[in-house]
Structure formats: C-alpha cells, structure tokens
PDB file of C-alpha atoms in Angstrom:
ATOM      1  CA  GLU Y 194     -13.069   9.102  14.423  1.00 96.00           C
ATOM      2  CA  GLN Y 195     -10.289   9.599  11.855  1.00 97.00           C
ATOM      3  CA  ALA Y 196      -8.326  11.862  14.204  1.00 96.00           C
ATOM      4  CA  ARG Y 197      -8.747   9.354  17.057  1.00 97.00           C
ATOM      5  CA  LEU Y 198      -7.416   6.480  14.929  1.00 98.00           C
ATOM      6  CA  LYS Y 199      -4.606   8.640  13.522  1.00 98.00           C
ATOM      7  CA  ALA Y 200      -3.178   9.021  17.027  1.00 98.00           C
ATOM      8  CA  GLY Y 201      -2.353   5.287  16.862  1.00 98.00           C
ATOM      9  CA  VAL Y 202      -0.124   5.468  13.759  1.00 98.00           C
ATOM     10  CA  ILE Y 203       3.501   4.405  14.306  1.00 98.00           C
ATOM     11  CA  GLU Y 204       5.782   5.902  11.639  1.00 98.00           C
ATOM     12  CA  GLN Y 205       8.866   3.798  12.324  1.00 98.00           C
ATOM     13  CA  ASP Y 206      10.066   0.211  11.995  1.00 98.00           C
ATOM     14  CA  THR Y 207       8.844  -2.048  14.801  1.00 98.00           C
ATOM     15  CA  GLU Y 208       9.697  -5.525  13.483  1.00 98.00           C
ATOM     16  CA  GLU Y 209      12.868  -7.573  13.769  1.00 97.00           C
ATOM     17  CA  TRP Y 210      12.964  -8.344  10.019  1.00 98.00           C
ATOM     18  CA  GLN Y 211      13.007  -4.622   9.184  1.00 98.00           C
ATOM     19  CA  LYS Y 212      16.437  -4.181  10.823  1.00 96.00           C
ATOM     20  CA  ASP Y 213      18.271  -6.135   8.133  1.00 92.00           C
ATOM     21  CA  SER Y 214      18.594  -4.667   4.611  1.00 91.00           C
ATOM     22  CA  SER Y 215      17.973  -8.145   3.149  1.00 96.00           C
ATOM     23  CA  PHE Y 216      14.795  -8.463   5.305  1.00 98.00           C
ATOM     24  CA  ALA Y 217      16.009 -11.709   6.917  1.00 97.00           C
ATOM     25  CA  GLY Y 218      13.047 -13.220   8.738  1.00 98.00           C
ATOM     26  CA  LEU Y 219      10.432 -11.816   6.360  1.00 98.00           C
ATOM     27  CA  GLU Y 220       8.530 -14.770   4.883  1.00 98.00           C
ATOM     28  CA  ARG Y 221       5.022 -13.512   4.023  1.00 98.00           C
ATOM     29  CA  VAL Y 222       3.937 -10.308   2.275  1.00 98.00           C
ATOM     30  CA  GLY Y 223       0.255  -9.495   1.779  1.00 98.00           C
ATOM     31  CA  GLY Y 224      -1.557  -7.368  -0.795  1.00 98.00           C
ATOM     32  CA  VAL Y 225      -5.084  -5.950  -0.473  1.00 98.00           C
ATOM     33  CA  ASP Y 226      -7.436  -4.102  -2.782  1.00 96.00           C
ATOM     34  CA  LEU Y 227     -11.110  -3.334  -3.259  1.00 95.00           C
ATOM     35  CA  SER Y 228     -12.202  -3.077  -6.894  1.00 93.00           C
ATOM     36  CA  TYR Y 229     -15.612  -2.084  -8.172  1.00 92.00           C
ATOM     37  CA  ILE Y 230     -17.764  -3.503 -10.938  1.00 89.00           C
ATOM     38  CA  LYS Y 231     -17.738  -1.037 -13.843  1.00 90.00           C
ATOM     39  CA  GLY Y 232     -20.690   1.310 -13.602  1.00 91.00           C
ATOM     40  CA  ASP Y 233     -21.702   0.059 -10.143  1.00 92.00           C
ATOM     41  CA  ASP Y 234     -20.154   1.790  -7.141  1.00 89.00           C
ATOM     42  CA  ALA Y 235     -22.029  -0.409  -4.647  1.00 93.00           C
ATOM     43  CA  SER Y 236     -20.766  -3.849  -5.780  1.00 95.00           C
ATOM     44  CA  ALA Y 237     -17.097  -4.559  -5.186  1.00 95.00           C
ATOM     45  CA  CYS Y 238     -14.626  -7.377  -4.817  1.00 96.00           C
ATOM     46  CA  ALA Y 239     -12.546  -7.274  -1.633  1.00 96.00           C
ATOM     47  CA  SER Y 240      -9.332  -9.219  -2.157  1.00 97.00           C
ATOM     48  CA  LEU Y 241      -6.388 -10.331  -0.070  1.00 98.00           C
ATOM     49  CA  VAL Y 242      -3.417 -12.371  -1.250  1.00 98.00           C
ATOM     50  CA  VAL Y 243      -0.405 -13.546   0.726  1.00 98.00           C
ATOM     51  CA  LEU Y 244       2.849 -14.211  -1.113  1.00 98.00           C
ATOM     52  CA  SER Y 245       5.992 -15.937   0.056  1.00 98.00           C
ATOM     53  CA  TYR Y 246       9.062 -13.731   0.411  1.00 98.00           C
ATOM     54  CA  PRO Y 247      11.452 -13.415  -1.329  1.00 98.00           C
ATOM     55  CA  ALA Y 248      10.133 -15.936  -3.926  1.00 98.00           C
ATOM     56  CA  LEU Y 249       6.817 -14.017  -4.317  1.00 98.00           C
ATOM     57  CA  GLU Y 250       4.695 -17.129  -4.863  1.00 98.00           C
ATOM     58  CA  VAL Y 251       1.007 -17.056  -3.902  1.00 98.00           C
ATOM     59  CA  LEU Y 252       0.369 -18.896  -0.617  1.00 98.00           C
ATOM     60  CA  TYR Y 253      -3.196 -17.756   0.064  1.00 98.00           C
ATOM     61  CA  GLU Y 254      -5.998 -15.860  -1.655  1.00 98.00           C
ATOM     62  CA  ASP Y 255      -9.401 -14.595  -0.597  1.00 97.00           C
ATOM     63  CA  CYS Y 256     -11.786 -12.760  -2.949  1.00 96.00           C
ATOM     64  CA  GLN Y 257     -15.295 -11.886  -1.795  1.00 96.00           C
ATOM     65  CA  MET Y 258     -18.025  -9.883  -3.479  1.00 96.00           C
ATOM     66  CA  VAL Y 259     -19.273  -7.223  -1.052  1.00 97.00           C
ATOM     67  CA  ALA Y 260     -22.049  -4.625  -0.974  1.00 96.00           C
ATOM     68  CA  VAL Y 261     -20.565  -1.210  -0.236  1.00 96.00           C
ATOM     69  CA  THR Y 262     -23.059   1.010   1.586  1.00 94.00           C
ATOM     70  CA  ALA Y 263     -21.020   3.936   2.983  1.00 93.00           C
ATOM     71  CA  PRO Y 264     -20.983   6.958   0.663  1.00 92.00           C
ATOM     72  CA  TYR Y 265     -17.826   8.100  -1.122  1.00 89.00           C
ATOM     73  CA  ILE Y 266     -16.443  11.247   0.524  1.00 92.00           C
ATOM     74  CA  ALA Y 267     -13.016  12.493  -0.587  1.00 89.00           C
ATOM     75  CA  GLY Y 268     -10.451  11.965   2.168  1.00 92.00           C
ATOM     76  CA  PHE Y 269     -12.628   9.391   3.937  1.00 95.00           C
ATOM     77  CA  LEU Y 270     -12.415   6.516   1.438  1.00 93.00           C
ATOM     78  CA  ALA Y 271     -11.129   4.172   4.164  1.00 96.00           C
ATOM     79  CA  PHE Y 272     -14.467   4.279   6.020  1.00 96.00           C
ATOM     80  CA  ARG Y 273     -16.076   2.919   2.850  1.00 95.00           C
ATOM     81  CA  GLU Y 274     -13.501   0.203   2.063  1.00 96.00           C
ATOM     82  CA  VAL Y 275     -11.394  -0.799   5.065  1.00 97.00           C
ATOM     83  CA  PRO Y 276     -14.066  -2.799   6.980  1.00 97.00           C
ATOM     84  CA  PHE Y 277     -14.134  -5.372   4.129  1.00 98.00           C
ATOM     85  CA  LEU Y 278     -10.326  -5.650   4.108  1.00 98.00           C
ATOM     86  CA  VAL Y 279     -10.273  -6.106   7.893  1.00 98.00           C
ATOM     87  CA  GLU Y 280     -12.822  -8.928   7.493  1.00 98.00           C
ATOM     88  CA  ALA Y 281     -10.584 -10.613   4.881  1.00 98.00           C
ATOM     89  CA  ILE Y 282      -7.663 -10.541   7.329  1.00 98.00           C
ATOM     90  CA  GLN Y 283      -9.888 -11.896  10.103  1.00 98.00           C
ATOM     91  CA  ARG Y 284     -10.985 -14.783   7.841  1.00 98.00           C
ATOM     92  CA  LEU Y 285      -7.342 -15.565   7.146  1.00 98.00           C
ATOM     93  CA  GLN Y 286      -6.553 -15.601  10.878  1.00 97.00           C
ATOM     94  CA  GLN Y 287      -9.408 -18.061  11.433  1.00 97.00           C
ATOM     95  CA  LYS Y 288      -8.658 -20.337   8.444  1.00 96.00           C
ATOM     96  CA  GLU Y 289      -4.873 -20.222   8.069  1.00 97.00           C
ATOM     97  CA  PRO Y 290      -3.305 -18.364  11.018  1.00 97.00           C
ATOM     98  CA  ARG Y 291       0.188 -19.551  10.066  1.00 98.00           C
ATOM     99  CA  LEU Y 292      -0.120 -17.639   6.749  1.00 98.00           C
ATOM    100  CA  LYS Y 293      -0.803 -14.275   8.374  1.00 98.00           C
ATOM    101  CA  PRO Y 294       1.218 -11.642   6.457  1.00 98.00           C
ATOM    102  CA  GLN Y 295       4.041  -9.847   8.260  1.00 98.00           C
ATOM    103  CA  VAL Y 296       3.433  -6.706   6.185  1.00 98.00           C
ATOM    104  CA  LEU Y 297       0.624  -5.498   3.898  1.00 98.00           C
ATOM    105  CA  LEU Y 298       0.979  -3.551   0.653  1.00 98.00           C
ATOM    106  CA  VAL Y 299      -2.150  -1.458   0.172  1.00 98.00           C
ATOM    107  CA  ASP Y 300      -3.353  -0.061  -3.153  1.00 96.00           C
ATOM    108  CA  GLY Y 301      -3.676   3.531  -1.926  1.00 96.00           C
ATOM    109  CA  ASN Y 302      -1.989   6.096   0.291  1.00 98.00           C
ATOM    110  CA  GLY Y 303      -0.833   6.224   3.893  1.00 98.00           C
ATOM    111  CA  LEU Y 304       0.500   9.483   5.357  1.00 98.00           C
ATOM    112  CA  LEU Y 305       0.222  11.015   1.877  1.00 98.00           C
ATOM    113  CA  HIS Y 306      -3.349  12.160   2.529  1.00 97.00           C
ATOM    114  CA  HIS Y 307      -5.371  15.351   3.209  1.00 93.00           C
ATOM    115  CA  ARG Y 308      -5.154  14.783   6.968  1.00 95.00           C
ATOM    116  CA  GLY Y 309      -2.187  12.396   7.046  1.00 96.00           C
ATOM    117  CA  PHE Y 310      -4.337   9.280   7.460  1.00 97.00           C
ATOM    118  CA  GLY Y 311      -5.008   7.404   4.241  1.00 97.00           C
ATOM    119  CA  VAL Y 312      -6.333   3.882   3.747  1.00 97.00           C
ATOM    120  CA  ALA Y 313      -2.932   2.227   4.479  1.00 98.00           C
ATOM    121  CA  CYS Y 314      -2.737   3.982   7.868  1.00 98.00           C
ATOM    122  CA  HIS Y 315      -6.369   3.180   8.664  1.00 98.00           C
ATOM    123  CA  LEU Y 316      -5.978  -0.518   7.849  1.00 98.00           C
ATOM    124  CA  GLY Y 317      -2.668  -0.686   9.720  1.00 98.00           C
ATOM    125  CA  VAL Y 318      -4.060   0.779  12.930  1.00 98.00           C
ATOM    126  CA  LEU Y 319      -7.156  -1.488  12.858  1.00 98.00           C
ATOM    127  CA  THR Y 320      -5.205  -4.705  12.156  1.00 98.00           C
ATOM    128  CA  ASP Y 321      -1.990  -3.711  13.968  1.00 98.00           C
ATOM    129  CA  LEU Y 322      -0.028  -4.961  10.943  1.00 98.00           C
ATOM    130  CA  PRO Y 323       2.816  -3.078   9.268  1.00 98.00           C
ATOM    131  CA  CYS Y 324       1.261  -1.415   6.193  1.00 98.00           C
ATOM    132  CA  ILE Y 325       2.642   0.458   3.185  1.00 98.00           C
ATOM    133  CA  GLY Y 326       0.666   2.688   0.837  1.00 98.00           C
ATOM    134  CA  VAL Y 327       1.419   2.126  -2.854  1.00 98.00           C
ATOM    135  CA  ALA Y 328      -0.395   4.516  -5.216  1.00 98.00           C
ATOM    136  CA  LYS Y 329      -0.193   4.827  -8.997  1.00 97.00           C
ATOM    137  CA  ASN Y 330      -1.057   8.542  -9.078  1.00 97.00           C
ATOM    138  CA  LEU Y 331      -0.073  11.587  -7.056  1.00 97.00           C
ATOM    139  CA  LEU Y 332      -2.591  12.775  -4.492  1.00 96.00           C
ATOM    140  CA  GLN Y 333      -2.264  16.560  -4.668  1.00 95.00           C
ATOM    141  CA  VAL Y 334      -2.160  17.592  -1.010  1.00 96.00           C
ATOM    142  CA  ASP Y 335      -0.034  20.013   1.042  1.00 96.00           C
ATOM    143  CA  GLY Y 336       1.054  21.934  -2.055  1.00 96.00           C
ATOM    144  CA  LEU Y 337       2.087  18.835  -4.034  1.00 97.00           C
ATOM    145  CA  ALA Y 338       1.107  19.187  -7.678  1.00 96.00           C
ATOM    146  CA  ARG Y 339       1.466  17.359 -10.984  1.00 95.00           C
ATOM    147  CA  ASP Y 340       3.209  20.390 -12.441  1.00 96.00           C
ATOM    148  CA  GLU Y 341       6.159  20.712 -14.807  1.00 96.00           C
ATOM    149  CA  LEU Y 342       8.665  20.537 -11.929  1.00 94.00           C
ATOM    150  CA  HIS Y 343       7.121  17.264 -10.758  1.00 97.00           C
ATOM    151  CA  ARG Y 344       7.208  15.834 -14.297  1.00 96.00           C
ATOM    152  CA  GLU Y 345      10.847  16.918 -14.617  1.00 97.00           C
ATOM    153  CA  GLN Y 346      11.721  15.137 -11.360  1.00 97.00           C
ATOM    154  CA  ILE Y 347      10.017  11.990 -12.665  1.00 97.00           C
ATOM    155  CA  ARG Y 348      12.052  12.198 -15.882  1.00 96.00           C
ATOM    156  CA  SER Y 349      15.210  12.350 -13.739  1.00 96.00           C
ATOM    157  CA  LEU Y 350      14.456   8.824 -12.421  1.00 97.00           C
ATOM    158  CA  GLN Y 351      16.611   6.970 -14.939  1.00 95.00           C
ATOM    159  CA  THR Y 352      16.833   3.425 -13.565  1.00 96.00           C
ATOM    160  CA  GLU Y 353      14.695   1.197 -11.370  1.00 95.00           C
ATOM    161  CA  GLY Y 354      15.265   1.947  -7.702  1.00 96.00           C
ATOM    162  CA  ASP Y 355      15.738   5.689  -8.305  1.00 97.00           C
ATOM    163  CA  ALA Y 356      13.506   7.772  -6.038  1.00 98.00           C
ATOM    164  CA  PHE Y 357      12.917  11.285  -4.728  1.00 98.00           C
ATOM    165  CA  PRO Y 358      11.017  12.558  -1.666  1.00 98.00           C
ATOM    166  CA  LEU Y 359       7.619  14.255  -1.800  1.00 98.00           C
ATOM    167  CA  THR Y 360       7.992  17.294   0.435  1.00 97.00           C
ATOM    168  CA  GLY Y 361       4.847  19.321   1.077  1.00 96.00           C
ATOM    169  CA  THR Y 362       4.742  23.086   1.591  1.00 96.00           C
ATOM    170  CA  SER Y 363       4.508  22.269   5.321  1.00 96.00           C
ATOM    171  CA  GLY Y 364       8.083  20.939   5.025  1.00 96.00           C
ATOM    172  CA  LYS Y 365       6.950  17.414   5.881  1.00 96.00           C
ATOM    173  CA  VAL Y 366       8.108  14.495   3.710  1.00 97.00           C
ATOM    174  CA  LEU Y 367       4.828  12.761   2.847  1.00 98.00           C
ATOM    175  CA  GLY Y 368       6.197   9.933   0.704  1.00 98.00           C
ATOM    176  CA  MET Y 369       8.629   8.906  -2.002  1.00 98.00           C
ATOM    177  CA  VAL Y 370       8.303   8.709  -5.767  1.00 98.00           C
ATOM    178  CA  LEU Y 371       9.898   5.446  -6.938  1.00 98.00           C
ATOM    179  CA  ARG Y 372      10.794   4.198 -10.383  1.00 98.00           C
ATOM    180  CA  SER Y 373      10.051   0.553  -9.713  1.00 97.00           C
ATOM    181  CA  TYR Y 374      10.768  -0.991 -13.118  1.00 96.00           C
ATOM    182  CA  ASN Y 375      13.190  -0.113 -15.921  1.00 95.00           C
ATOM    183  CA  ASN Y 376      10.618  -0.726 -18.650  1.00 95.00           C
ATOM    184  CA  SER Y 377       8.115   1.752 -17.205  1.00 94.00           C
ATOM    185  CA  SER Y 378       8.752   5.466 -16.787  1.00 92.00           C
ATOM    186  CA  LYS Y 379       5.551   5.763 -14.726  1.00 96.00           C
ATOM    187  CA  PRO Y 380       6.539   5.842 -11.047  1.00 98.00           C
ATOM    188  CA  LEU Y 381       4.869   4.656  -7.862  1.00 98.00           C
ATOM    189  CA  TYR Y 382       3.978   6.888  -4.921  1.00 98.00           C
ATOM    190  CA  ILE Y 383       5.044   5.151  -1.708  1.00 98.00           C
ATOM    191  CA  SER Y 384       3.933   6.314   1.734  1.00 98.00           C
ATOM    192  CA  VAL Y 385       4.097   5.044   5.299  1.00 98.00           C
ATOM    193  CA  GLY Y 386       0.978   3.281   6.542  1.00 98.00           C
ATOM    194  CA  HIS Y 387       1.815   1.868   9.978  1.00 98.00           C
ATOM    195  CA  ARG Y 388       4.768   0.316  11.823  1.00 98.00           C
ATOM    196  CA  VAL Y 389       7.289   0.953   9.037  1.00 98.00           C
ATOM    197  CA  CYS Y 390       9.575   3.864   8.190  1.00 98.00           C
ATOM    198  CA  LEU Y 391       9.607   5.426   4.716  1.00 98.00           C
ATOM    199  CA  GLU Y 392      13.079   4.125   3.803  1.00 98.00           C
ATOM    200  CA  THR Y 393      12.092   0.539   4.674  1.00 98.00           C
ATOM    201  CA  ALA Y 394       8.784   0.937   2.820  1.00 98.00           C
ATOM    202  CA  VAL Y 395      10.486   2.019  -0.416  1.00 98.00           C
ATOM    203  CA  HIS Y 396      13.161  -0.684  -0.154  1.00 98.00           C
ATOM    204  CA  LEU Y 397      10.549  -3.412   0.428  1.00 98.00           C
ATOM    205  CA  VAL Y 398       8.233  -2.273  -2.380  1.00 98.00           C
ATOM    206  CA  LYS Y 399      11.173  -2.227  -4.806  1.00 98.00           C
ATOM    207  CA  SER Y 400      12.164  -5.758  -3.750  1.00 98.00           C
ATOM    208  CA  CYS Y 401       8.605  -6.957  -4.525  1.00 98.00           C
ATOM    209  CA  CYS Y 402       8.543  -5.597  -8.098  1.00 98.00           C
ATOM    210  CA  ARG Y 403       8.887  -7.881 -11.098  1.00 97.00           C
ATOM    211  CA  TYR Y 404       6.979  -5.300 -13.133  1.00 97.00           C
ATOM    212  CA  ARG Y 405       5.913  -1.737 -12.343  1.00 97.00           C
ATOM    213  CA  ILE Y 406       3.286  -2.790  -9.773  1.00 98.00           C
ATOM    214  CA  PRO Y 407       4.628  -4.741  -6.760  1.00 98.00           C
ATOM    215  CA  GLU Y 408       3.705  -8.399  -6.948  1.00 98.00           C
ATOM    216  CA  PRO Y 409       1.356  -8.559  -3.896  1.00 98.00           C
ATOM    217  CA  ILE Y 410      -0.838  -5.797  -5.399  1.00 98.00           C
ATOM    218  CA  ARG Y 411      -0.457  -7.070  -8.973  1.00 98.00           C
ATOM    219  CA  GLN Y 412      -1.600 -10.550  -7.919  1.00 97.00           C
ATOM    220  CA  VAL Y 413      -4.552  -9.235  -5.940  1.00 96.00           C
ATOM    221  CA  GLN Y 414      -5.672  -7.108  -8.909  1.00 93.00           C
ATOM    222  CA  LYS Y 415      -5.321 -10.032 -11.323  1.00 92.00           C
ATOM    223  CA  ARG Y 416      -7.793 -11.938  -9.179  1.00 87.00           C
TER     224      ARG Y 416
END
C-alpha cells in the first residue's frame, strides 16, 4: 500500500503562488499534528489549524480527541495517524471550504524516510494538497547519522536562514537542515511532502518562523 501511494508523490512545485519568491497569492497555510496523552498511546488529539499568510494569524482550528487503534510500526507511522488528519481536513472542507489551506506543514518527515514516503508525503497524496515535512530531530536513514560531522555542520549554521542539504549514501538529497531562528541553535529538518520542491519548502518554512518552530505547527501544538 505504501509503495502504491508513493507512486503518486510529486516532488516539484505545482502551484502558481510557488513561482514567486514572495509567495504572492498564498493566503492560507495549515499545520497538522497528532499528539498523545502521556502514558497512553491509544488516546490522541488530532489537530489542524489554518493561519493567514503572511500575517500568520489563526483563521480556523479543529482539535478532536481520537482513539488510535493501528499499532506503531517504525516506518509506517502514517497508517496509524494520517486517517485522523485527513478527517480533520474533510471537516474543514465541509464547514469552511473557503478556509482550505493552500499548503500544509506537517510535524514529521516527507521524503526523508526509510522508504522515501513519510507522513507528509502520505497526507499530501491522500489530500492532494502541497505538504512539507518539518521535523525537530534527524531520522537516521540512508547513511545519515547524528555524528560529529553532522554536529559540526549544524554549528556552521550561524544565522537564521542558513541551511545545508542532507545527502544520503545513495547520493540522493533527502532534505535540508535549516537554522530557523537566531536564538536557537537547534535546527529543523525540512523535507518534501507533495507538490512542492525542496527549495520552496525551506523558503516557506523560514518565512513562517517567529520562533524556532514554524507558526502553523507551533499553534497546532499549543492547542
């Protein structure tokens, strides 16, 4: 099933607003996340927020408690979580179709994944929305490792907006490491989800950061 869905991933820009470096025409950016109750891996809160762009003010929010039944299997997290996020987007389309996001920032990975199909790709293909994976930690796949070289590269990111590519031993660029905020030396790991190229993904995430975590994801996690 994962391989079948993966065939639908589009790794380049498809939207008019992506052609302009100022993202003219982009008005709504969404953030999604599923967070669990401490000590209970079956009860979770599935959340979606939509923010205005570029002002980054909350236009819409949806938080629902859900019962997660699929088991956790490394590399297949999306099968456990994505159905609830798809439902949140469907509720939005029914209630407030004019607030549908033009792009989604997903707390997790996209192409930076064991088989190149993380939660941001999975959600993107199922909703047909442009999606970007934004992770706080490095997923160690394709020879990527949190070794001294990696830490040295992170230290070389001196100012917000500085970034370097994550190139696996396969030679494929799986994502970018971005210093998103001057006051935090901890970077973000950005990867393509669907219908966006890596350069656009990094540029957009940076433009959504008031702090280390981009505002759509920060707002969804606050809720």
